[in-house]
PDB file of C-alpha atoms in Angstrom:
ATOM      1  CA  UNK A  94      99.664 115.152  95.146  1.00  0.00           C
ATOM      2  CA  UNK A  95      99.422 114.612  91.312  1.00  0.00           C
ATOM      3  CA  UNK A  96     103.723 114.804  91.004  1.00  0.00           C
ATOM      4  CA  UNK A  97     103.660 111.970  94.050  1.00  0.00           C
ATOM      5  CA  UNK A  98     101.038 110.232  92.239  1.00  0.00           C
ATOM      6  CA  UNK A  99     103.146 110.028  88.988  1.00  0.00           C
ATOM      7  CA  UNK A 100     105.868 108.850  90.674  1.00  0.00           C
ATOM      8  CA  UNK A 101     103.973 106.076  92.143  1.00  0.00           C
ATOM      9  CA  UNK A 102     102.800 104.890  89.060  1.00  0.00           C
ATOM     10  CA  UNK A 103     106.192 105.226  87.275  1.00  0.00           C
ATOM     11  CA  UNK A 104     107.319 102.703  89.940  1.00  0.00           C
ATOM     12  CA  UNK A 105     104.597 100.637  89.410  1.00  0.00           C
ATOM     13  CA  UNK A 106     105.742 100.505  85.890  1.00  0.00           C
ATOM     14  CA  UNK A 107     109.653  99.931  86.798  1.00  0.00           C
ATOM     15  CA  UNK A 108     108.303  97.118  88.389  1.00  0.00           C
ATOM     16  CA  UNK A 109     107.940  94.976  85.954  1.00  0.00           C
ATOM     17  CA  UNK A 110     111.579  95.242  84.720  1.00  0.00           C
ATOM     18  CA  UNK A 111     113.656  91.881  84.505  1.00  0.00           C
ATOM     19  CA  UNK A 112     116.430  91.355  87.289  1.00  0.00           C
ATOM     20  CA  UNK A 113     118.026  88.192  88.840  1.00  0.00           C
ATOM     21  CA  UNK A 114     117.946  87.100  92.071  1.00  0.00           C
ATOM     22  CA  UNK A 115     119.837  84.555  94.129  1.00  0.00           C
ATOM     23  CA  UNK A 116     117.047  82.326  94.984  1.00  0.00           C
ATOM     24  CA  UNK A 117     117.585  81.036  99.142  1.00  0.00           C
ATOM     25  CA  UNK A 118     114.373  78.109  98.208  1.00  0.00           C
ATOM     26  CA  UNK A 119     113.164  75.426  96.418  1.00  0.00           C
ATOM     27  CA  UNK A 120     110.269  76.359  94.283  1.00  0.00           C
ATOM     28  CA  UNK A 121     109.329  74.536  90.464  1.00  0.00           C
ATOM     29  CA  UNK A 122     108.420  77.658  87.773  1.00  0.00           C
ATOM     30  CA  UNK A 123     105.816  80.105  88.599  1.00  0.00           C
ATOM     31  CA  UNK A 124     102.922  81.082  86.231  1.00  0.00           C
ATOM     32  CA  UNK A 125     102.080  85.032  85.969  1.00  0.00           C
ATOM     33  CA  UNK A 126     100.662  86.500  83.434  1.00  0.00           C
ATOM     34  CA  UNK A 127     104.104  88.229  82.463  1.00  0.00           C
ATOM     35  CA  UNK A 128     105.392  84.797  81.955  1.00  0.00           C
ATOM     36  CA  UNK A 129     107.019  81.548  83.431  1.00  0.00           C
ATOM     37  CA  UNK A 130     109.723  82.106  86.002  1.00  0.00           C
ATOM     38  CA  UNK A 131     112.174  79.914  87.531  1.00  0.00           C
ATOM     39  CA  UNK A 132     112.248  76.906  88.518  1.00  0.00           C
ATOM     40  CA  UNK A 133     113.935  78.039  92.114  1.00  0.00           C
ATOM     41  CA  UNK A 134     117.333  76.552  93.855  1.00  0.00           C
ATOM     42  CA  UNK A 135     119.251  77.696  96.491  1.00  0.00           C
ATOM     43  CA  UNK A 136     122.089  79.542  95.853  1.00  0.00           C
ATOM     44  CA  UNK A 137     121.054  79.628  91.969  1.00  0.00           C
ATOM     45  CA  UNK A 138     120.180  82.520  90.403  1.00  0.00           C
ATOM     46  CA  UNK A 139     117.198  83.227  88.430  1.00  0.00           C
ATOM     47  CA  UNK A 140     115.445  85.973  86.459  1.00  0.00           C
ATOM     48  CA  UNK A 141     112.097  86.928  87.987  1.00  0.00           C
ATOM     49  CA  UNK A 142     110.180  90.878  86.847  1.00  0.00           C
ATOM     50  CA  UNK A 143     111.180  93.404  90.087  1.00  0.00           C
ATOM     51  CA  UNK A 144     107.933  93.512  92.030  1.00  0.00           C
ATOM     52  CA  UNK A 145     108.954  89.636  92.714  1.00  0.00           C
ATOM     53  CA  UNK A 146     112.245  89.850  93.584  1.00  0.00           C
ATOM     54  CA  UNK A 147     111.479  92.634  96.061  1.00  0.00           C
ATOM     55  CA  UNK A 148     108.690  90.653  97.540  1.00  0.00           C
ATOM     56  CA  UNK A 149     111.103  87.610  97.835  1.00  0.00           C
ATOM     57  CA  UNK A 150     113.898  90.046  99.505  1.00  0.00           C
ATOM     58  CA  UNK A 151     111.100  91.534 101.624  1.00  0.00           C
ATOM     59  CA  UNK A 152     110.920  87.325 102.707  1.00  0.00           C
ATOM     60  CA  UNK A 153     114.390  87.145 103.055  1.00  0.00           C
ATOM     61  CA  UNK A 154     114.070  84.535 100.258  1.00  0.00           C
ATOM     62  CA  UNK A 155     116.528  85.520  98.078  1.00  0.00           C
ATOM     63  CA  UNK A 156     119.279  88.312  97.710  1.00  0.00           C
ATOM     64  CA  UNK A 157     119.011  90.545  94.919  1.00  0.00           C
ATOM     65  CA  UNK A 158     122.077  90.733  92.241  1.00  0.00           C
ATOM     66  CA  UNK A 159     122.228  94.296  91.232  1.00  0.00           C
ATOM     67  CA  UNK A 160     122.345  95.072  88.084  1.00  0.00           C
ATOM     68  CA  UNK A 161     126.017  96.603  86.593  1.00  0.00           C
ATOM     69  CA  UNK A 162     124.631 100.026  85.517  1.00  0.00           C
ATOM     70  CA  UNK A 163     124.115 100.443  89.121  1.00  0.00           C
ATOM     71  CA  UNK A 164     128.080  99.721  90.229  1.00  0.00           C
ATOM     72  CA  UNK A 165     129.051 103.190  91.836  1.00  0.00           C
ATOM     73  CA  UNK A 166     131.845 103.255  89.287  1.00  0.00           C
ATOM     74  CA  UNK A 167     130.105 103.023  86.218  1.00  0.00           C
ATOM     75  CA  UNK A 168     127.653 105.817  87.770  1.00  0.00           C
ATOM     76  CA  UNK A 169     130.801 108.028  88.521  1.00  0.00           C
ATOM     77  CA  UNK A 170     131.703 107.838  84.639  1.00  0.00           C
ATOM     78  CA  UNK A 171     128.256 108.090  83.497  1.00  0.00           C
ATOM     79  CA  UNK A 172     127.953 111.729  85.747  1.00  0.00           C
ATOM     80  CA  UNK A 173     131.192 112.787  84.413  1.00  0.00           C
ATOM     81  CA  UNK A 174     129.999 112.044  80.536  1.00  0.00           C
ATOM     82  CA  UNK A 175     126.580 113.891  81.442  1.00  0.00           C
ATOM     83  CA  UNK A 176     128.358 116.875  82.234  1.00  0.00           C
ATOM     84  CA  UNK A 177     130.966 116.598  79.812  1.00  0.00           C
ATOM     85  CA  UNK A 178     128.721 116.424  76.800  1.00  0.00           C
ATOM     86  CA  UNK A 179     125.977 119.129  76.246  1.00  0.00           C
ATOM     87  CA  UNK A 180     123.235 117.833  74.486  1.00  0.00           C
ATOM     88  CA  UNK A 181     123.736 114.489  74.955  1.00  0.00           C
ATOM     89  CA  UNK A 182     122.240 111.658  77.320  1.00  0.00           C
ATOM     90  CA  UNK A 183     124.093 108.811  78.242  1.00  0.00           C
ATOM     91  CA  UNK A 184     122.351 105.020  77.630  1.00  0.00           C
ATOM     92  CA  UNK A 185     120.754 104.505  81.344  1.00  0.00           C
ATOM     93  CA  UNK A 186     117.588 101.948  81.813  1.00  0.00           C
ATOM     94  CA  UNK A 187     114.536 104.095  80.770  1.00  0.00           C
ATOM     95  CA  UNK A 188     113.139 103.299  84.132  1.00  0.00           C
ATOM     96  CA  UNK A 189     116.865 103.847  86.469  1.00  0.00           C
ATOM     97  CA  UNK A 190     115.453 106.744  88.560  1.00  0.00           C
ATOM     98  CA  UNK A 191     112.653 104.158  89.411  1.00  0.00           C
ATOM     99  CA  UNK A 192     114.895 101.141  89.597  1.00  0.00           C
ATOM    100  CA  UNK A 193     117.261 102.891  91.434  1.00  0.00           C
ATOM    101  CA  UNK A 194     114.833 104.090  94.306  1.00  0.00           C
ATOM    102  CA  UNK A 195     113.356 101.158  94.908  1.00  0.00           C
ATOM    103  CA  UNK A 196     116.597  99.162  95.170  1.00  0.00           C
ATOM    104  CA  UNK A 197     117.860 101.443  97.453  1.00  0.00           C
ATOM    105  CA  UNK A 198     114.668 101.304  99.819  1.00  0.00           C
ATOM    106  CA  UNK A 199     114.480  97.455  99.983  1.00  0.00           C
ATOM    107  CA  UNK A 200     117.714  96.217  99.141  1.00  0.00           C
ATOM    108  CA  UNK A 201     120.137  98.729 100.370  1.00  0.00           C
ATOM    109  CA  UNK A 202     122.391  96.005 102.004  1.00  0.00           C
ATOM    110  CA  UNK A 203     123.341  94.828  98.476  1.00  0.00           C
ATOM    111  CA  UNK A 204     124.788  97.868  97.352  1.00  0.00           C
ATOM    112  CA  UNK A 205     128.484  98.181  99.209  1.00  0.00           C
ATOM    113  CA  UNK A 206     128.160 102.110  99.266  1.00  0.00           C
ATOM    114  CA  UNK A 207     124.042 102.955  99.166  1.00  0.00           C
ATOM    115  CA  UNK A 208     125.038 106.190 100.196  1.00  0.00           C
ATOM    116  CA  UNK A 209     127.338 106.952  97.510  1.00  0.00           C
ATOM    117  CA  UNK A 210     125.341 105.295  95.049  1.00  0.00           C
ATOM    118  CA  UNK A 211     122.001 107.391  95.935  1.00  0.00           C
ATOM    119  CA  UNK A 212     123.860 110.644  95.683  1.00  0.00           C
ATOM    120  CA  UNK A 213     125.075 108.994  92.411  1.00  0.00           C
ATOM    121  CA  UNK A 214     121.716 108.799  90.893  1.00  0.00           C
ATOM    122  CA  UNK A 215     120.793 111.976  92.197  1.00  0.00           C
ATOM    123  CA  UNK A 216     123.218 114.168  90.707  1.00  0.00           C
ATOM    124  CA  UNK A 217     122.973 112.299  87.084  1.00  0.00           C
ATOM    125  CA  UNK A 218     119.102 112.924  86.875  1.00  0.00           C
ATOM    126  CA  UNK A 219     119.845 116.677  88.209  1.00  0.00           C
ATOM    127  CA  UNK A 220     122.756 117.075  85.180  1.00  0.00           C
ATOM    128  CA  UNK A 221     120.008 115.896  83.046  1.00  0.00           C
ATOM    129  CA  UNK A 222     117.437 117.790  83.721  1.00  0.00           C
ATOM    130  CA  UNK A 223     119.445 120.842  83.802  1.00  0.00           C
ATOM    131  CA  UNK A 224     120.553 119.749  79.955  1.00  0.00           C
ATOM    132  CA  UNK A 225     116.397 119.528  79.365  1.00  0.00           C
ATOM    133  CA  UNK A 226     115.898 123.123  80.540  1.00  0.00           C
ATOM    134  CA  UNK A 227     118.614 124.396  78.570  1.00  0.00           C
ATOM    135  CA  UNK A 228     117.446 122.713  74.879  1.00  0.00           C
ATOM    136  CA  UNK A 229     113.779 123.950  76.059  1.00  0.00           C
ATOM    137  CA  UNK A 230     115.374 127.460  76.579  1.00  0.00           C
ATOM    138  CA  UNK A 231     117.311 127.281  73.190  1.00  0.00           C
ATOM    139  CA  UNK A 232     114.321 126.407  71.400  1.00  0.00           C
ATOM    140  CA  UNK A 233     112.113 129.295  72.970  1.00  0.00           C
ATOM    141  CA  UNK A 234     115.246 131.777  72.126  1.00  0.00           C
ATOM    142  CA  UNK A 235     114.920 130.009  68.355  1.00  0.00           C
ATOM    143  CA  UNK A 236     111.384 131.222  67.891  1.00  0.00           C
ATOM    144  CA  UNK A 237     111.659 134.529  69.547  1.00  0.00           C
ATOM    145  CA  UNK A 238     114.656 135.123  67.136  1.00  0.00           C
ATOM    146  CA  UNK A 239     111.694 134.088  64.036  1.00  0.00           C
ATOM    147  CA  UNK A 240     113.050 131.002  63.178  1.00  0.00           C
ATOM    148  CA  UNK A 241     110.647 127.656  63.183  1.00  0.00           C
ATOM    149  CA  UNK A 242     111.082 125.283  65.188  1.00  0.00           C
ATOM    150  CA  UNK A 243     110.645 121.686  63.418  1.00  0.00           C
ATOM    151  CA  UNK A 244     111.838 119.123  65.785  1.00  0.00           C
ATOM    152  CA  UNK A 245     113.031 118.364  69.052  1.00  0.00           C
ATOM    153  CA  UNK A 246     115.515 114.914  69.588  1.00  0.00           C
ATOM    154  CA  UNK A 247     116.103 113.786  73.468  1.00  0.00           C
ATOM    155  CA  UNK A 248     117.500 110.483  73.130  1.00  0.00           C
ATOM    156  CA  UNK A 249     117.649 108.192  76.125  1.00  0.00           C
ATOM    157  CA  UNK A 250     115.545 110.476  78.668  1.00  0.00           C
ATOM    158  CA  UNK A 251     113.981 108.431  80.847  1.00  0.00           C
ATOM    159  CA  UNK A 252     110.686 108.456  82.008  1.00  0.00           C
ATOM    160  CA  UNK A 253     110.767 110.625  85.575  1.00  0.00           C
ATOM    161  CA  UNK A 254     112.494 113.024  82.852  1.00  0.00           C
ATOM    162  CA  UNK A 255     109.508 113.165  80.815  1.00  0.00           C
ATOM    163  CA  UNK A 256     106.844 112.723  83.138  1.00  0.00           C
ATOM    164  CA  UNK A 257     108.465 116.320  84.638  1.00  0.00           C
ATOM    165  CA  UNK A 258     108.576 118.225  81.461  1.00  0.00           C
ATOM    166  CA  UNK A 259     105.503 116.604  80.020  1.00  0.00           C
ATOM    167  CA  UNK A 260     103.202 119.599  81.196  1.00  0.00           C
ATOM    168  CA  UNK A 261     105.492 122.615  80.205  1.00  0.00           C
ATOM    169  CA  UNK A 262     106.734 120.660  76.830  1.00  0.00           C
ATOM    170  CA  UNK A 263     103.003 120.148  75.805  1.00  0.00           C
ATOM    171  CA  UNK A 264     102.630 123.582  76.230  1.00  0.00           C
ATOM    172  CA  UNK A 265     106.212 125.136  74.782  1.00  0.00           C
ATOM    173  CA  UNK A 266     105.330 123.102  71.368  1.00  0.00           C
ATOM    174  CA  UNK A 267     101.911 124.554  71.130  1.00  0.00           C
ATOM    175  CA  UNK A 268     103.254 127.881  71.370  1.00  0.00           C
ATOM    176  CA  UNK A 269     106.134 127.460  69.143  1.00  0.00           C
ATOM    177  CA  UNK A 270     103.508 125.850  66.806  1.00  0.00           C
ATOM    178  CA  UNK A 271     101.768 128.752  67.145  1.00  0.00           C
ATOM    179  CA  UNK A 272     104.361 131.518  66.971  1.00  0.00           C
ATOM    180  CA  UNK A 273     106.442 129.225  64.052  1.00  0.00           C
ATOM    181  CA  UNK A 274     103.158 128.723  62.064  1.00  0.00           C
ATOM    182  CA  UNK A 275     104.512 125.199  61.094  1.00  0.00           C
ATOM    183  CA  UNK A 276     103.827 122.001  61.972  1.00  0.00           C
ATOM    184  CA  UNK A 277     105.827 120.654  64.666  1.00  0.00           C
ATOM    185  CA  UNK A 278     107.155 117.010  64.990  1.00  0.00           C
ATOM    186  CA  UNK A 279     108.285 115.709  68.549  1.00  0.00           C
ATOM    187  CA  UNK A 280     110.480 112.795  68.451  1.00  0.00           C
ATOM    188  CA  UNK A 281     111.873 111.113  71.581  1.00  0.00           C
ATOM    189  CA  UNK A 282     113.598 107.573  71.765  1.00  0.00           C
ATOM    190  CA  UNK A 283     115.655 105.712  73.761  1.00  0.00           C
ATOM    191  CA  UNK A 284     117.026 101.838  73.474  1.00  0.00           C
ATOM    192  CA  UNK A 285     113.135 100.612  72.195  1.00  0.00           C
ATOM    193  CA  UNK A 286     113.765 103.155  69.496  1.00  0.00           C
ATOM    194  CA  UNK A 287     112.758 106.857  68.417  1.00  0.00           C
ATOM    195  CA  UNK A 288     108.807 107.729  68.865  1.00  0.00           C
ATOM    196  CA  UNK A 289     107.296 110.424  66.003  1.00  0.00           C
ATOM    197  CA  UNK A 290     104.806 111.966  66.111  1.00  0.00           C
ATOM    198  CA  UNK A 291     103.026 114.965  63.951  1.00  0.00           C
ATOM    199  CA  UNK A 292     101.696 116.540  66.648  1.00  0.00           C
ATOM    200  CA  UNK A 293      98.713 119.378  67.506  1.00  0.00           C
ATOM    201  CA  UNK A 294      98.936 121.366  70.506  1.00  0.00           C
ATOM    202  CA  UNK A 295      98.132 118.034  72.605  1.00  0.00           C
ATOM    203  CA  UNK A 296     100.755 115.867  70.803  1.00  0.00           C
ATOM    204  CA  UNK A 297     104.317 115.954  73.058  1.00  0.00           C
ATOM    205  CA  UNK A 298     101.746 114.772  76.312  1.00  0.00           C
ATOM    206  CA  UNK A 299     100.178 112.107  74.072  1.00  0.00           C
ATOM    207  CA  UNK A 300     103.796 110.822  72.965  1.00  0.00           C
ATOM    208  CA  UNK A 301     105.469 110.812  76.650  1.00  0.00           C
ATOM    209  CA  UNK A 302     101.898 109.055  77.901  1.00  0.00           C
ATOM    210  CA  UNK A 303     103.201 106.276  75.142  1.00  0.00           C
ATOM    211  CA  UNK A 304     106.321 105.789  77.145  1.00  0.00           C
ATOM    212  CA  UNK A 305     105.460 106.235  80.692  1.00  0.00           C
ATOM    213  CA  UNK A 306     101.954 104.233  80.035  1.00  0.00           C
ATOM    214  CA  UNK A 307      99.806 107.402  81.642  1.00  0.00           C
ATOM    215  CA  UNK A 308      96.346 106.856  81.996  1.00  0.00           C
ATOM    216  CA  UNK A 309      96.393 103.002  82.071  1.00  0.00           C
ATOM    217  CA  UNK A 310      93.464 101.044  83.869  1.00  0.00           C
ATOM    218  CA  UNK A 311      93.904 100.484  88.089  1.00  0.00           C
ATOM    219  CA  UNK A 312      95.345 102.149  90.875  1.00  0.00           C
ATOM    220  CA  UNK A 313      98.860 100.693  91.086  1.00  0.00           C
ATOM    221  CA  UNK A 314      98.549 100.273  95.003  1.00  0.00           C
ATOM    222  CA  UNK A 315      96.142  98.279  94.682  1.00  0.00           C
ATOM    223  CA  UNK A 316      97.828  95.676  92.088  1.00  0.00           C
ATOM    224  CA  UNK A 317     101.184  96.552  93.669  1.00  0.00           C
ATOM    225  CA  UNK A 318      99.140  95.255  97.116  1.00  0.00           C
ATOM    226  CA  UNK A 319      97.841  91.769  94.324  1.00  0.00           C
ATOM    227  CA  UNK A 320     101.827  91.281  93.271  1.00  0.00           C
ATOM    228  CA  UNK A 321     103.196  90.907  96.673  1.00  0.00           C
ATOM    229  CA  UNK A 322      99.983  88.831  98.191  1.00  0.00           C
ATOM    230  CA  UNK A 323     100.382  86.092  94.959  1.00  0.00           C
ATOM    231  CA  UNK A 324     104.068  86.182  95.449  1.00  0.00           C
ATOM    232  CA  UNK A 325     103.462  84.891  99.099  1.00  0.00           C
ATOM    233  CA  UNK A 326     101.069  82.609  98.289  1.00  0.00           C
ATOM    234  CA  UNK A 327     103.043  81.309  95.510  1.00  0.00           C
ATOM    235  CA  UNK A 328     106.258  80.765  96.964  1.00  0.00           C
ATOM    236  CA  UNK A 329     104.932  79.258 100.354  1.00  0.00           C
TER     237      UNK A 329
END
């Protein structure tokens, strides 16, 4: 229940990501509180946060123009870099695993192989979290060798990828903490830039929580259930 409940709220978060849409109306701009959006015209495209464009495609108001990290070629390359380099992430959208999903559930008739796509994403966020076991398991072999552990560096994880970890990380850097008798930075970053932290036995959870936006106010069915009911309202 709690993993599904992350999830839920990591898509909630994804859902406010920027992507254009292919507008099938005529609307002037819409006020949210994220911003000003449009004005609308047919067969013009226009950039509107997620949660609207699925709402729209959910209307069949619009078609939704996928964005190029998602081309099943680029994915292809981006799996066969991921395995090819140890240690290393490739640049994906911090929220892709997110984006991905929910493209895939609403808008699957944009993509011209969903299949192939979904198996795409799949496999990369498997390579990577493979890669995250193995630098956890080479810094626990560090320690139990007596050497101190200072920092750890995952560059472009993305946020399923920490939300996952986030438990057993919080807990590895306590103990190496511990058994290291040093203090212990975490730093993670992606494109908005690396995240430090000096960090107590709480710290990694409180730095991943920064990214992912754990613990923020509201149940995001509810306001997922607000998003779509003022995008009706304000496109009618």
């Amino acid at each position: 229940m709690a993993a599904q409940s992350r999830s839920s709220e990591m898509e909630f978060l994804a859902e406010e990501m920027i992507v254009e849409i292919e507008a099938r109306f005529n609307h002037p701009p819409l006020k949210l509180i994220r911003g000003t959006f449009g004005p609308f015209y047919p067969n013009q495209r226009a950039k509107v946060p997620l949660w609207l464009g699925l709402s729209l495609k959910k209307q069949k108001k619009c078609r939704l123009v996928l964005p190029e990290w998602l081309d099943s070629e680029h994915l292809a390359e981006v799996l066969r870099q991921e395995r090819a380099q140890e240690g290393i992430f490739q640049d994906l959208p911090f929220y892709y695993v997110e984006i991905a999903t929910l493209l895939l559930a609403t808008a699957a008739d944009e993509f011209p192989m969903p299949d192939r796509t979904r198996s795409l994403v799949e496999d990369i966020e498997n390579v990577r979290m493979e890669k995250i076991r193995r630098g956890l398991q080479g810094m626990s072999d560090t320690v139990l060798r007596g050497r101190s552990v200072m920092s750890t560096k995952m560059n472009h994880v993305g946020a399923m990828e920490i939300t996952t970890v986030r438990g057993f990380l919080t807990e590895a850097m306590g103990l190496f903490y511990t058994l290291s008798g040093q203090e212990v930075v975490a730093q993670g970053g992606g494109r908005e830039g690396g995240v430090g932290r000096r960090l107590g036995v709480g710290g990694a959870a409180s730095v991943a929580g920064e990214r992912t936006g754990s613990g923020r106010n509201g149940p995001p069915r509810k306001l997922r259930r607000f998003r779509e009911e003022a995008a009706r309202e304000g496109t009618n």
